[in-house]
Amino acid sequence: MKPAASESAGWANSKPPLLRFLDRCYLDFSPDTAGAVADYIPELGKADPEHFGIGLATLDGHVYEVGDTKIPFTIQSMSKPFVFALALDTLGAGRVESAIGVEPSGDPFNSIRLNAENHPFNPMVNAGAIACSGLIHEAKGSAAFEYIRQALGRFAGRELGVDEAVYASESATGDRNRAIGYLLRTNAVLKDNVASVLEVYFRQCAILVTARDTAIMAATLANRGVNPVTGEQVMTPYAISRTLSVMTSSGMYDYAGEWIYRVGIPAKSGVGGGILAALPARLGLGSYSPRLDKHGNSVRGIKVCEALSSHYDLHMLNRSDDARNSIIADYTIAKNPSRRAAGRASRRSSPRIIRTFASSNSWARCRSPTSTMCRG
Ligand code: GLN
Protein backbone atom coordinates (compact mmCIF):
# COMPACT_ATOMS: atom_id res chain seq x y z
CA MET A 1 0.00 0.00 0.00
CA LYS A 2 1.21 3.48 -0.84
CA PRO A 3 2.00 5.52 2.27
CA ALA A 4 -0.21 8.53 2.88
CA ALA A 5 1.39 11.83 1.83
CA SER A 6 1.85 12.91 5.44
CA GLU A 7 3.54 9.59 6.27
CA SER A 8 6.01 9.81 3.37
CA ALA A 9 6.83 13.42 4.26
CA GLY A 10 7.46 12.21 7.81
CA TRP A 11 9.83 9.58 6.49
CA ALA A 12 11.73 12.18 4.43
CA ASN A 13 12.04 14.37 7.49
CA SER A 14 13.42 11.48 9.47
CA LYS A 15 16.45 11.27 7.13
CA PRO A 16 19.65 12.70 8.63
CA PRO A 17 19.80 16.46 8.02
CA LEU A 18 22.93 16.07 5.90
CA LEU A 19 21.24 13.60 3.61
CA ARG A 20 18.24 15.89 3.29
CA PHE A 21 20.60 18.71 2.37
CA LEU A 22 22.30 16.56 -0.31
CA ASP A 23 18.90 15.46 -1.64
CA ARG A 24 17.92 19.11 -1.93
CA CYS A 25 21.13 19.90 -3.83
CA TYR A 26 20.50 16.99 -6.15
CA LEU A 27 16.95 18.12 -6.89
CA ASP A 28 17.82 21.80 -7.23
CA PHE A 29 20.89 21.41 -9.44
CA SER A 30 19.91 18.42 -11.62
CA PRO A 31 17.96 20.68 -14.03
CA ASP A 32 21.08 22.79 -14.63
CA THR A 33 22.45 21.68 -17.99
CA ALA A 34 24.93 24.53 -18.46
CA GLY A 35 28.48 23.75 -19.55
CA ALA A 36 29.90 21.05 -21.78
CA VAL A 37 31.53 17.65 -21.36
CA ALA A 38 35.29 17.83 -22.05
CA ASP A 39 36.17 16.29 -25.39
CA TYR A 40 39.73 17.47 -25.98
CA ILE A 41 40.56 13.98 -24.72
CA PRO A 42 38.20 12.26 -27.20
CA GLU A 43 37.25 9.39 -24.91
CA LEU A 44 36.04 11.80 -22.19
CA GLY A 45 33.43 13.11 -24.64
CA LYS A 46 31.56 9.80 -24.25
CA ALA A 47 30.56 10.56 -20.64
CA ASP A 48 26.82 10.79 -19.95
CA PRO A 49 26.23 14.50 -19.30
CA GLU A 50 23.24 13.73 -17.08
CA HIS A 51 25.19 11.77 -14.50
CA PHE A 52 25.18 13.53 -11.15
CA GLY A 53 26.34 12.12 -7.84
CA ILE A 54 27.29 13.69 -4.51
CA GLY A 55 29.10 12.02 -1.63
CA LEU A 56 29.97 13.56 1.71
CA ALA A 57 32.18 11.85 4.29
CA THR A 58 32.42 13.04 7.87
CA LEU A 59 35.49 12.39 9.95
CA ASP A 60 33.78 9.67 12.00
CA GLY A 61 33.79 7.62 8.77
CA HIS A 62 30.14 8.11 7.84
CA VAL A 63 29.49 8.54 4.11
CA TYR A 64 26.29 10.21 2.87
CA GLU A 65 25.42 9.73 -0.80
CA VAL A 66 22.83 10.86 -3.33
CA GLY A 67 22.50 10.23 -7.06
CA ASP A 68 25.12 8.54 -9.23
CA THR A 69 27.74 8.00 -6.55
CA LYS A 70 28.75 4.56 -7.81
CA ILE A 71 29.46 5.58 -11.43
CA PRO A 72 33.20 5.37 -12.15
CA PHE A 73 34.86 8.29 -13.90
CA THR A 74 38.48 9.28 -14.42
CA ILE A 75 40.10 11.24 -11.64
CA GLN A 76 42.08 13.53 -14.03
CA SER A 77 43.42 16.58 -12.21
CA MET A 78 41.99 15.48 -8.89
CA SER A 79 45.00 13.13 -8.84
CA LYS A 80 47.31 16.15 -8.51
CA PRO A 81 46.96 16.87 -4.79
CA PHE A 82 47.44 13.21 -3.88
CA VAL A 83 50.52 12.77 -6.05
CA PHE A 84 51.96 16.00 -4.64
CA ALA A 85 51.45 14.68 -1.09
CA LEU A 86 53.02 11.38 -2.16
CA ALA A 87 56.04 13.20 -3.64
CA LEU A 88 56.52 15.19 -0.41
CA ASP A 89 56.46 12.02 1.67
CA THR A 90 58.55 9.96 -0.77
CA LEU A 91 61.31 12.40 -1.75
CA GLY A 92 61.17 14.85 1.14
CA ALA A 93 59.91 18.42 1.17
CA GLY A 94 63.33 19.88 0.29
CA ARG A 95 63.60 18.03 -3.00
CA VAL A 96 60.00 18.67 -4.04
CA GLU A 97 59.96 22.31 -3.02
CA SER A 98 63.22 22.94 -4.88
CA ALA A 99 61.58 21.80 -8.12
CA ILE A 100 57.99 23.09 -7.92
CA GLY A 101 56.69 26.45 -6.70
CA VAL A 102 53.59 27.13 -4.62
CA GLU A 103 52.36 30.38 -6.15
CA PRO A 104 49.06 30.56 -8.00
CA SER A 105 49.63 31.04 -11.72
CA GLY A 106 46.31 32.68 -12.59
CA ASP A 107 46.60 30.69 -15.82
CA PRO A 108 44.50 27.84 -17.22
CA PHE A 109 45.51 24.36 -16.07
CA ASN A 110 47.33 23.48 -19.29
CA SER A 111 49.28 26.71 -19.68
CA ILE A 112 52.78 26.29 -21.13
CA ARG A 113 54.40 28.78 -18.83
CA LEU A 114 56.95 28.46 -16.02
CA ASN A 115 57.85 30.91 -13.24
CA ALA A 116 60.87 33.22 -13.13
CA GLU A 117 63.09 30.30 -12.00
CA ASN A 118 61.83 28.18 -14.89
CA HIS A 119 59.95 25.94 -12.47
CA PRO A 120 56.24 25.13 -12.47
CA PHE A 121 54.16 27.71 -10.58
CA ASN A 122 52.51 25.08 -8.39
CA PRO A 123 51.63 21.36 -8.33
CA MET A 124 47.95 21.92 -9.22
CA VAL A 125 48.55 22.99 -12.83
CA ASN A 126 49.69 20.47 -15.43
CA ALA A 127 53.33 21.60 -15.43
CA GLY A 128 53.61 21.10 -11.67
CA ALA A 129 51.72 17.83 -11.74
CA ILE A 130 53.92 16.44 -14.52
CA ALA A 131 56.95 17.50 -12.46
CA CYS A 132 55.47 15.57 -9.48
CA SER A 133 55.00 12.47 -11.61
CA GLY A 134 58.62 12.98 -12.74
CA LEU A 135 59.80 13.04 -9.13
CA ILE A 136 57.96 9.81 -8.36
CA HIS A 137 59.49 8.34 -11.53
CA GLU A 138 62.93 9.46 -10.35
CA ALA A 139 62.36 7.60 -7.05
CA LYS A 140 60.54 4.51 -8.29
CA GLY A 141 61.46 4.07 -11.97
CA SER A 142 59.15 1.76 -13.88
CA ALA A 143 57.18 1.03 -10.67
CA ALA A 144 56.15 4.69 -10.42
CA PHE A 145 52.61 4.35 -11.71
CA GLU A 146 51.82 1.34 -9.56
CA TYR A 147 53.21 3.19 -6.54
CA ILE A 148 50.84 6.10 -7.31
CA ARG A 149 47.84 3.86 -7.93
CA GLN A 150 48.32 2.10 -4.62
CA ALA A 151 48.71 5.37 -2.73
CA LEU A 152 45.51 6.78 -4.23
CA GLY A 153 43.79 3.52 -3.28
CA ARG A 154 44.76 4.06 0.34
CA PHE A 155 43.14 7.51 0.23
CA ALA A 156 39.97 5.94 -1.18
CA GLY A 157 40.09 2.87 1.06
CA ARG A 158 39.96 0.44 -1.83
CA GLU A 159 41.93 -0.71 -4.90
CA LEU A 160 41.42 1.68 -7.80
CA GLY A 161 41.48 0.61 -11.45
CA VAL A 162 42.41 2.45 -14.63
CA ASP A 163 40.27 3.38 -17.62
CA GLU A 164 42.54 2.04 -20.35
CA ALA A 165 40.50 3.70 -23.12
CA VAL A 166 40.81 7.17 -21.54
CA TYR A 167 44.50 6.57 -20.91
CA ALA A 168 45.09 5.56 -24.55
CA SER A 169 43.00 8.48 -25.78
CA GLU A 170 44.96 11.03 -23.74
CA SER A 171 48.27 9.43 -24.64
CA ALA A 172 47.36 9.63 -28.32
CA THR A 173 46.36 13.29 -28.18
CA GLY A 174 48.42 14.71 -25.30
CA ASP A 175 50.99 16.71 -27.25
CA ARG A 176 50.39 19.85 -25.25
CA ASN A 177 51.37 17.98 -22.09
CA ARG A 178 54.38 16.56 -23.93
CA ALA A 179 55.38 20.12 -24.83
CA ILE A 180 55.20 20.97 -21.13
CA GLY A 181 57.28 17.85 -20.39
CA TYR A 182 60.06 18.91 -22.77
CA LEU A 183 60.01 22.43 -21.35
CA LEU A 184 60.49 20.93 -17.89
CA ARG A 185 63.28 18.69 -19.09
CA THR A 186 65.21 21.46 -20.80
CA ASN A 187 65.03 23.37 -17.50
CA ALA A 188 66.24 20.33 -15.55
CA VAL A 189 63.00 20.03 -13.58
CA LEU A 190 62.47 16.63 -15.19
CA LYS A 191 65.53 14.43 -15.07
CA ASP A 192 64.07 11.30 -16.62
CA ASN A 193 62.90 10.42 -20.09
CA VAL A 194 59.94 12.68 -20.97
CA ALA A 195 57.89 9.95 -22.63
CA SER A 196 58.17 7.66 -19.59
CA VAL A 197 57.12 10.44 -17.21
CA LEU A 198 54.20 11.45 -19.42
CA GLU A 199 52.93 7.89 -19.50
CA VAL A 200 52.90 7.91 -15.68
CA TYR A 201 51.01 11.23 -15.73
CA PHE A 202 48.46 10.11 -18.34
CA ARG A 203 47.87 6.86 -16.45
CA GLN A 204 47.42 8.58 -13.10
CA CYS A 205 44.81 10.89 -14.73
CA ALA A 206 42.94 7.79 -16.00
CA ILE A 207 42.54 6.22 -12.54
CA LEU A 208 38.87 5.43 -11.97
CA VAL A 209 37.01 6.78 -8.95
CA THR A 210 33.40 7.41 -7.92
CA ALA A 211 31.83 10.37 -6.13
CA ARG A 212 31.82 8.20 -3.00
CA ASP A 213 35.56 7.48 -3.38
CA THR A 214 36.38 11.14 -3.83
CA ALA A 215 34.38 12.08 -0.73
CA ILE A 216 36.47 9.63 1.30
CA MET A 217 39.70 10.82 -0.35
CA ALA A 218 38.76 14.40 0.49
CA ALA A 219 37.87 13.42 4.06
CA THR A 220 41.32 11.83 4.39
CA LEU A 221 42.82 15.19 3.42
CA ALA A 222 40.51 16.89 5.94
CA ASN A 223 41.58 14.39 8.62
CA ARG A 224 45.35 15.09 8.57
CA GLY A 225 46.00 12.09 6.36
CA VAL A 226 44.02 9.47 8.29
CA ASN A 227 41.39 7.75 6.16
CA PRO A 228 38.27 8.07 8.35
CA VAL A 229 36.76 4.86 6.96
CA THR A 230 39.77 2.52 7.19
CA GLY A 231 41.60 4.33 9.99
CA GLU A 232 44.87 4.13 8.04
CA GLN A 233 47.37 7.00 8.27
CA VAL A 234 47.89 7.41 4.54
CA MET A 235 50.27 10.40 4.46
CA THR A 236 52.01 12.58 7.02
CA PRO A 237 50.19 15.62 8.42
CA TYR A 238 53.00 17.77 6.94
CA ALA A 239 52.31 16.55 3.41
CA ILE A 240 48.57 16.91 3.89
CA SER A 241 48.69 20.46 5.25
CA ARG A 242 50.96 21.59 2.39
CA THR A 243 48.69 19.87 -0.11
CA LEU A 244 45.64 21.63 1.32
CA SER A 245 47.58 24.89 1.09
CA VAL A 246 48.13 24.60 -2.64
CA MET A 247 44.57 23.39 -3.14
CA THR A 248 43.45 26.56 -1.37
CA SER A 249 45.51 28.89 -3.52
CA SER A 250 45.50 27.03 -6.85
CA GLY A 251 43.11 24.06 -6.80
CA MET A 252 40.51 25.62 -9.07
CA TYR A 253 42.96 27.02 -11.65
CA ASP A 254 42.17 30.53 -12.87
CA TYR A 255 39.00 30.46 -10.73
CA ALA A 256 40.96 29.82 -7.53
CA GLY A 257 40.74 33.35 -6.09
CA GLU A 258 37.03 33.61 -6.73
CA TRP A 259 36.56 30.13 -5.28
CA ILE A 260 38.32 30.71 -2.01
CA TYR A 261 36.59 34.08 -1.66
CA ARG A 262 33.10 32.69 -2.25
CA VAL A 263 33.27 29.08 -1.04
CA GLY A 264 36.28 29.09 1.28
CA ILE A 265 36.96 25.34 1.22
CA PRO A 266 40.17 23.84 -0.25
CA ALA A 267 39.17 21.98 -3.39
CA LYS A 268 40.37 20.37 -6.60
CA SER A 269 38.53 19.72 -9.82
CA GLY A 270 39.18 17.43 -12.77
CA VAL A 271 38.07 17.56 -16.39
CA GLY A 272 36.40 14.16 -15.93
CA GLY A 273 33.68 16.08 -14.04
CA GLY A 274 34.77 15.53 -10.46
CA ILE A 275 35.27 18.08 -7.72
CA LEU A 276 36.60 17.22 -4.30
CA ALA A 277 36.50 19.62 -1.40
CA ALA A 278 38.21 19.07 1.95
CA LEU A 279 37.31 21.19 4.95
CA PRO A 280 40.01 20.52 7.56
CA ALA A 281 38.78 18.81 10.72
CA ARG A 282 35.25 18.67 9.32
CA LEU A 283 34.42 16.78 6.13
CA GLY A 284 35.22 15.71 2.61
CA LEU A 285 32.88 16.24 -0.31
CA GLY A 286 33.08 14.51 -3.69
CA SER A 287 30.80 15.31 -6.59
CA TYR A 288 30.53 14.03 -10.12
CA SER A 289 28.78 15.79 -12.98
CA PRO A 290 30.65 15.94 -16.29
CA ARG A 291 29.47 19.26 -17.76
CA LEU A 292 32.26 21.81 -17.26
CA ASP A 293 32.43 25.59 -17.28
CA LYS A 294 35.05 27.56 -19.21
CA HIS A 295 37.66 27.02 -16.47
CA GLY A 296 37.26 23.23 -16.67
CA ASN A 297 35.30 22.97 -13.39
CA SER A 298 32.08 20.95 -13.07
CA VAL A 299 29.10 23.35 -13.17
CA ARG A 300 26.85 21.39 -10.82
CA GLY A 301 29.79 20.45 -8.59
CA ILE A 302 30.56 24.12 -8.03
CA LYS A 303 26.93 24.75 -7.12
CA VAL A 304 26.96 21.91 -4.58
CA CYS A 305 30.09 23.30 -2.93
CA GLU A 306 28.66 26.83 -2.85
CA ALA A 307 25.44 25.54 -1.30
CA LEU A 308 27.29 23.44 1.28
CA SER A 309 29.46 26.37 2.29
CA SER A 310 26.64 28.87 2.60
CA HIS A 311 24.00 26.55 4.12
CA TYR A 312 26.26 25.38 6.94
CA ASP A 313 28.33 28.56 7.11
CA LEU A 314 31.54 26.62 6.41
CA HIS A 315 33.87 29.24 4.91
CA MET A 316 37.17 28.26 6.50
CA LEU A 317 38.00 31.87 7.37
CA ASN A 318 34.70 32.34 9.15
CA ARG A 319 35.24 30.04 12.09
CA SER A 320 34.47 30.81 15.68
CA ASP A 321 33.49 27.44 17.09
CA ASP A 322 36.99 26.03 17.13
CA ALA A 323 38.43 28.13 19.92
CA ARG A 324 38.93 25.08 22.09
CA ASN A 325 41.32 23.46 19.70
CA SER A 326 44.04 21.01 20.57
CA ILE A 327 46.64 23.71 21.18
CA ILE A 328 44.86 25.64 23.89
CA ALA A 329 43.15 22.59 25.32
CA ASP A 330 46.35 20.70 26.14
CA TYR A 331 46.93 20.82 29.85
CA THR A 332 48.33 18.61 32.52
CA ILE A 333 45.83 17.20 34.90
CA ALA A 334 48.12 17.72 37.84
CA LYS A 335 48.22 21.48 37.29
CA ASN A 336 44.55 21.86 36.51
CA PRO A 337 42.78 19.17 38.41
CA SER A 338 39.20 18.28 39.02
CA ARG A 339 38.94 16.74 42.45
CA ARG A 340 38.56 13.19 41.20
CA ALA A 341 41.13 13.53 38.39
CA ALA A 342 43.61 15.17 40.74
CA GLY A 343 43.40 12.17 43.01
CA ARG A 344 44.13 9.85 40.13
CA ALA A 345 46.90 12.06 38.78
CA SER A 346 48.66 12.19 42.10
CA ARG A 347 48.85 8.40 42.03
CA ARG A 348 50.72 8.52 38.72
CA SER A 349 54.45 9.04 38.49
CA SER A 350 54.20 11.50 35.56
CA PRO A 351 51.39 13.98 34.89
CA ARG A 352 48.90 12.91 32.26
CA ILE A 353 48.27 15.08 29.20
CA ILE A 354 44.61 15.60 28.40
CA ARG A 355 43.63 16.67 24.92
CA THR A 356 40.11 17.79 24.13
CA PHE A 357 38.61 18.98 20.91
CA ALA A 358 35.18 19.27 19.39
CA SER A 359 33.85 15.99 18.07
CA SER A 360 34.60 15.59 14.41
CA ASN A 361 31.15 16.28 13.08
CA SER A 362 29.72 18.41 15.84
CA TRP A 363 28.95 21.02 13.20
CA ALA A 364 26.37 18.68 11.74
CA ARG A 365 24.49 18.60 15.01
CA CYS A 366 24.82 22.25 15.72
CA ARG A 367 24.74 25.23 13.43
CA SER A 368 25.11 27.91 16.06
CA PRO A 369 28.69 28.68 17.04
CA THR A 370 27.54 29.67 20.52
CA SER A 371 25.63 26.49 21.29
CA THR A 372 27.14 24.39 24.05
CA MET A 373 26.60 21.26 21.91
CA CYS A 374 29.39 22.47 19.64
CA ARG A 375 31.94 22.66 22.38
CA GLY A 376 34.36 19.85 22.99
N1 GLN B 1 44.63 14.75 -17.94
C1 GLN B 1 44.19 16.10 -18.04
C2 GLN B 1 45.20 16.96 -18.77
O1 GLN B 1 46.33 16.89 -18.45
C3 GLN B 1 43.92 16.66 -16.68
C4 GLN B 1 43.41 18.09 -16.73
C5 GLN B 1 42.37 18.41 -15.74
O2 GLN B 1 41.69 17.57 -15.20
N2 GLN B 1 42.17 19.69 -15.55
O3 GLN B 1 44.88 17.70 -19.66
Short mmCIF file of C-alpha atoms and ligand atoms in Angstrom, two decimals, residues 40-41 75-78 80 109-110 126 170 177 201 205 253 269-272 296, ligand 1:
data_model
loop_
_atom_site.label_atom_id
_atom_site.label_comp_id
_atom_site.label_asym_id
_atom_site.label_seq_id
_atom_site.Cartn_x
_atom_site.Cartn_y
_atom_site.Cartn_z
CA TYR A 40 39.73 17.47 -25.98
CA ILE A 41 40.56 13.98 -24.72
CA ILE A 75 40.10 11.24 -11.64
CA GLN A 76 42.08 13.53 -14.03
CA SER A 77 43.42 16.58 -12.21
CA MET A 78 41.99 15.48 -8.89
CA LYS A 80 47.31 16.15 -8.51
CA PHE A 109 45.51 24.36 -16.07
CA ASN A 110 47.33 23.48 -19.29
CA ASN A 126 49.69 20.47 -15.43
CA GLU A 170 44.96 11.03 -23.74
CA ASN A 177 51.37 17.98 -22.09
CA TYR A 201 51.01 11.23 -15.73
CA CYS A 205 44.81 10.89 -14.73
CA TYR A 253 42.96 27.02 -11.65
CA SER A 269 38.53 19.72 -9.82
CA GLY A 270 39.18 17.43 -12.77
CA VAL A 271 38.07 17.56 -16.39
CA GLY A 272 36.40 14.16 -15.93
CA GLY A 296 37.26 23.23 -16.67
N1 GLN B 1 44.63 14.75 -17.94
C1 GLN B 1 44.19 16.10 -18.04
C2 GLN B 1 45.20 16.96 -18.77
O1 GLN B 1 46.33 16.89 -18.45
C3 GLN B 1 43.92 16.66 -16.68
C4 GLN B 1 43.41 18.09 -16.73
C5 GLN B 1 42.37 18.41 -15.74
O2 GLN B 1 41.69 17.57 -15.20
N2 GLN B 1 42.17 19.69 -15.55
O3 GLN B 1 44.88 17.70 -19.66
#
